[in-house]
Coordinates of C-alpha atoms in Angstrom, one line a residue:
M1 CA 7.6 20.7 -37.3
R2 CA 9.2 19.2 -33.9
R3 CA 7.0 16.2 -32.7
A4 CA 5.7 16.5 -29.1
E5 CA 7.7 14.1 -26.7
K6 CA 5.8 11.9 -24.6
P7 CA 6.0 13.1 -20.9
R8 CA 8.1 10.8 -18.9
P9 CA 6.5 9.3 -15.8
V10 CA 7.6 10.7 -12.3
I11 CA 8.3 7.7 -10.2
I12 CA 8.1 8.2 -6.4
E13 CA 8.9 5.6 -3.9
S14 CA 8.3 5.0 -0.1
A15 CA 8.8 2.0 2.4
Q16 CA 8.0 1.2 5.8
Q17 CA 9.3 -1.8 7.9
F18 CA 7.6 -2.4 11.5
T19 CA 6.6 -5.1 13.8
L20 CA 3.4 -5.6 15.5
V21 CA 2.2 -7.9 18.0
Y22 CA -1.0 -10.1 17.2
P23 CA -3.3 -10.7 20.3
G24 CA -3.4 -14.0 20.0
P25 CA -1.5 -17.5 18.9
P26 CA 0.4 -18.0 15.9
E27 CA -2.5 -19.9 14.1
G28 CA -4.4 -16.6 14.3
A29 CA -1.6 -14.2 13.1
L30 CA -1.3 -16.4 10.0
A31 CA -4.9 -16.2 9.2
F32 CA -4.8 -12.4 9.9
V33 CA -1.9 -11.7 7.3
R34 CA -3.1 -14.2 4.7
D35 CA -6.5 -12.4 4.7
P36 CA -6.2 -8.8 3.3
A37 CA -9.6 -8.2 3.5
W38 CA -9.2 -8.4 7.4
S39 CA -5.7 -7.2 7.7
L40 CA -6.2 -3.8 5.7
S41 CA -9.7 -3.0 6.2
R42 CA -8.7 -0.1 8.6
V43 CA -6.0 1.4 6.5
R44 CA -7.8 4.8 5.2
F45 CA -5.6 5.8 2.3
L46 CA -6.6 2.4 0.5
S47 CA -10.2 2.6 -1.3
G48 CA -12.2 0.2 -3.6
L49 CA -10.2 -2.8 -2.5
R50 CA -11.1 -6.3 -4.0
A51 CA -9.7 -9.4 -2.9
T52 CA -9.6 -12.8 -4.1
A53 CA -7.5 -16.0 -3.1
R54 CA -4.8 -14.9 -5.4
E55 CA -5.1 -11.0 -6.0
L56 CA -5.7 -7.9 -4.3
R57 CA -6.7 -4.7 -6.0
G58 CA -7.7 -1.3 -5.3
D59 CA -6.5 2.4 -5.2
L60 CA -4.3 4.4 -3.1
L61 CA -5.5 7.8 -2.4
V62 CA -2.9 10.8 -2.7
H63 CA -3.4 14.4 -2.9
L64 CA -1.3 16.4 -5.5
P65 CA -1.1 20.3 -6.0
V66 CA -3.3 21.3 -9.1
L67 CA -4.5 18.0 -9.6
G68 CA -6.1 17.6 -6.2
Q69 CA -6.9 14.0 -5.2
V70 CA -5.6 11.2 -7.5
D71 CA -6.7 7.8 -7.0
L72 CA -3.8 5.6 -8.2
P73 CA -4.9 2.0 -9.0
F74 CA -2.7 -1.2 -8.0
S75 CA -3.0 -4.8 -8.6
S76 CA -0.7 -7.1 -6.6
V77 CA -0.6 -10.9 -6.6
L78 CA -1.3 -12.5 -3.3
Q79 CA 1.2 -15.3 -2.2
L80 CA 1.1 -17.5 0.9
T81 CA 4.4 -18.5 2.5
P82 CA 5.2 -20.8 5.1
V83 CA 5.2 -18.2 7.7
G84 CA 2.9 -15.6 6.3
A85 CA 2.0 -13.9 3.1
A86 CA 3.5 -11.4 0.4
L87 CA 2.1 -9.0 -2.2
D88 CA 3.8 -9.1 -5.5
P89 CA 3.0 -5.9 -7.8
Q90 CA 1.8 -6.3 -11.3
S91 CA 2.3 -3.6 -13.9
L92 CA -0.6 -1.4 -15.0
E93 CA 1.2 0.5 -17.8
H94 CA -1.9 1.2 -19.6
E95 CA -2.8 3.6 -16.7
R96 CA -1.8 7.3 -16.7
A97 CA -1.0 7.1 -13.3
W98 CA -0.7 4.0 -11.0
V99 CA 1.4 2.4 -8.0
E100 CA 3.2 -0.9 -7.5
V101 CA 2.3 -2.1 -3.9
S102 CA 4.5 -4.9 -2.7
G103 CA 4.8 -6.2 0.9
V104 CA 5.8 -9.0 3.2
A105 CA 4.3 -10.3 6.4
Q106 CA 6.1 -12.9 8.6
V107 CA 4.7 -14.4 11.6
E108 CA 7.0 -15.5 14.6
L109 CA 5.7 -19.1 15.0
V110 CA 7.2 -19.2 18.5
T111 CA 4.3 -18.1 21.0
S112 CA 5.3 -15.4 23.4
V113 CA 3.3 -15.0 26.7
P114 CA 3.9 -11.8 28.6
D115 CA 5.4 -12.3 32.2
T116 CA 3.3 -9.8 34.1
G117 CA 2.4 -11.6 37.1
A118 CA -1.3 -11.0 36.1
P119 CA -3.5 -14.1 34.9
D120 CA -2.8 -15.4 31.6
R121 CA -5.0 -13.4 29.1
G122 CA -3.6 -15.5 25.9
A123 CA -0.6 -15.6 23.8
L124 CA 0.9 -12.8 21.8
T125 CA 2.6 -13.2 18.5
P126 CA 5.0 -10.7 17.0
V127 CA 4.5 -10.1 13.3
R128 CA 7.1 -8.5 10.9
F129 CA 5.8 -6.3 8.1
S130 CA 7.5 -4.7 5.1
F131 CA 5.9 -2.8 2.5
Q132 CA 7.2 -0.7 -0.5
F133 CA 5.1 1.8 -2.7
R134 CA 6.4 2.9 -6.2
A135 CA 3.8 5.4 -7.8
H136 CA 4.3 6.0 -11.5
L137 CA 2.6 9.6 -12.3
A138 CA 2.5 11.1 -15.6
T139 CA 2.4 14.8 -15.2
P140 CA 0.4 16.9 -17.8
D141 CA 2.4 18.1 -20.7
G142 CA 2.1 22.0 -21.1
G143 CA 4.9 22.6 -23.6
G144 CA 7.2 23.8 -21.0
P145 CA 9.6 26.8 -21.5
T146 CA 11.4 25.4 -24.3
G147 CA 8.5 23.3 -26.0
G148 CA 7.3 26.0 -28.3
G149 CA 4.0 26.0 -26.6
G150 CA 4.4 28.7 -23.7
V151 CA 4.9 28.0 -20.2
G152 CA 2.0 26.0 -19.8
W153 CA 2.2 24.0 -16.6
G154 CA 5.3 25.4 -15.8
G155 CA 7.4 22.6 -17.2
A156 CA 10.2 21.4 -15.0
A157 CA 9.0 23.7 -12.1
F158 CA 5.7 21.8 -12.1
G159 CA 7.2 18.5 -12.4
K160 CA 9.2 19.3 -9.4
M161 CA 6.5 20.6 -7.4
V162 CA 4.7 17.3 -8.2
R163 CA 7.4 15.2 -7.2
A164 CA 8.0 17.0 -3.8
A165 CA 4.2 16.5 -3.0
A166 CA 3.8 13.1 -3.9
T167 CA 6.9 12.2 -2.1
R168 CA 5.5 13.8 1.1
T169 CA 2.0 12.0 0.7
L170 CA 3.4 8.7 0.2
E171 CA 5.9 8.8 3.0
R172 CA 3.0 9.9 5.1
V173 CA 1.1 6.9 3.8
A174 CA 3.9 4.7 4.8
Q175 CA 3.9 6.0 8.0
E176 CA 0.2 5.7 8.9
L177 CA 0.1 2.1 7.9
P178 CA 1.2 0.3 11.0
E179 CA -1.8 2.3 12.7
G180 CA -4.2 1.0 10.1
I181 CA -2.9 -2.6 10.6
R182 CA -2.9 -2.4 14.3
Q183 CA -6.6 -1.5 14.4
A184 CA -7.6 -4.1 12.3
M185 CA -5.9 -6.7 14.5
E186 CA -7.6 -5.3 17.7
A187 CA -10.9 -5.2 15.9
G188 CA -11.0 -8.8 14.8
P189 CA -12.2 -10.6 11.6
R190 CA -15.5 -8.7 11.9
S191 CA -13.8 -5.6 10.8
R192 CA -13.5 -6.7 7.0
A193 CA -14.7 -3.5 5.1
M194 CA -13.8 -4.3 1.6
Q195 CA -15.3 -6.6 -1.0
T196 CA -14.0 -10.1 -1.1
D197 CA -14.5 -12.7 -3.9
S198 CA -14.4 -16.0 -3.2
D199 CA -12.5 -17.5 -6.1

């Protein structure tokens, strides 16, 4: 009797790079990118976010065919840099499905004041962001066409469908990220919506 093989995880990746203008001086922009409770408070596809001085944890929400909405947990170490902050993903291999979230935010330390001829309403500070999402999905094992267990979930066809849907979803997630961060910038520090821990 042939031993059932452990299903290989489907790995989907998406990345997004963009620049936003923080409505204030570089000091405020640095505080913004170093405080994920603030900077990610308006990002709709993230839930259950918990931030400490060293770590960011939560779930990325994706919709997959047949499976419906899937919460992909993630854990990233928060590191401060001289010009911003970085998220380094941590492995969650004990989870059936999870996602690596990595990112870098770099603040332009030279203040920019727009020359519009209007009264000075304050400095503007460009901030460059770079994010990458790498989802690990374990699809249900239905035996497949050659597994002796019947068609089940459709074997390779189902895996291909999940991969295509997950790729579209992750790309959409990456595209929506700049708008969520921009809204948090404009709302200010009072827009914090996640639970934060002091340690």
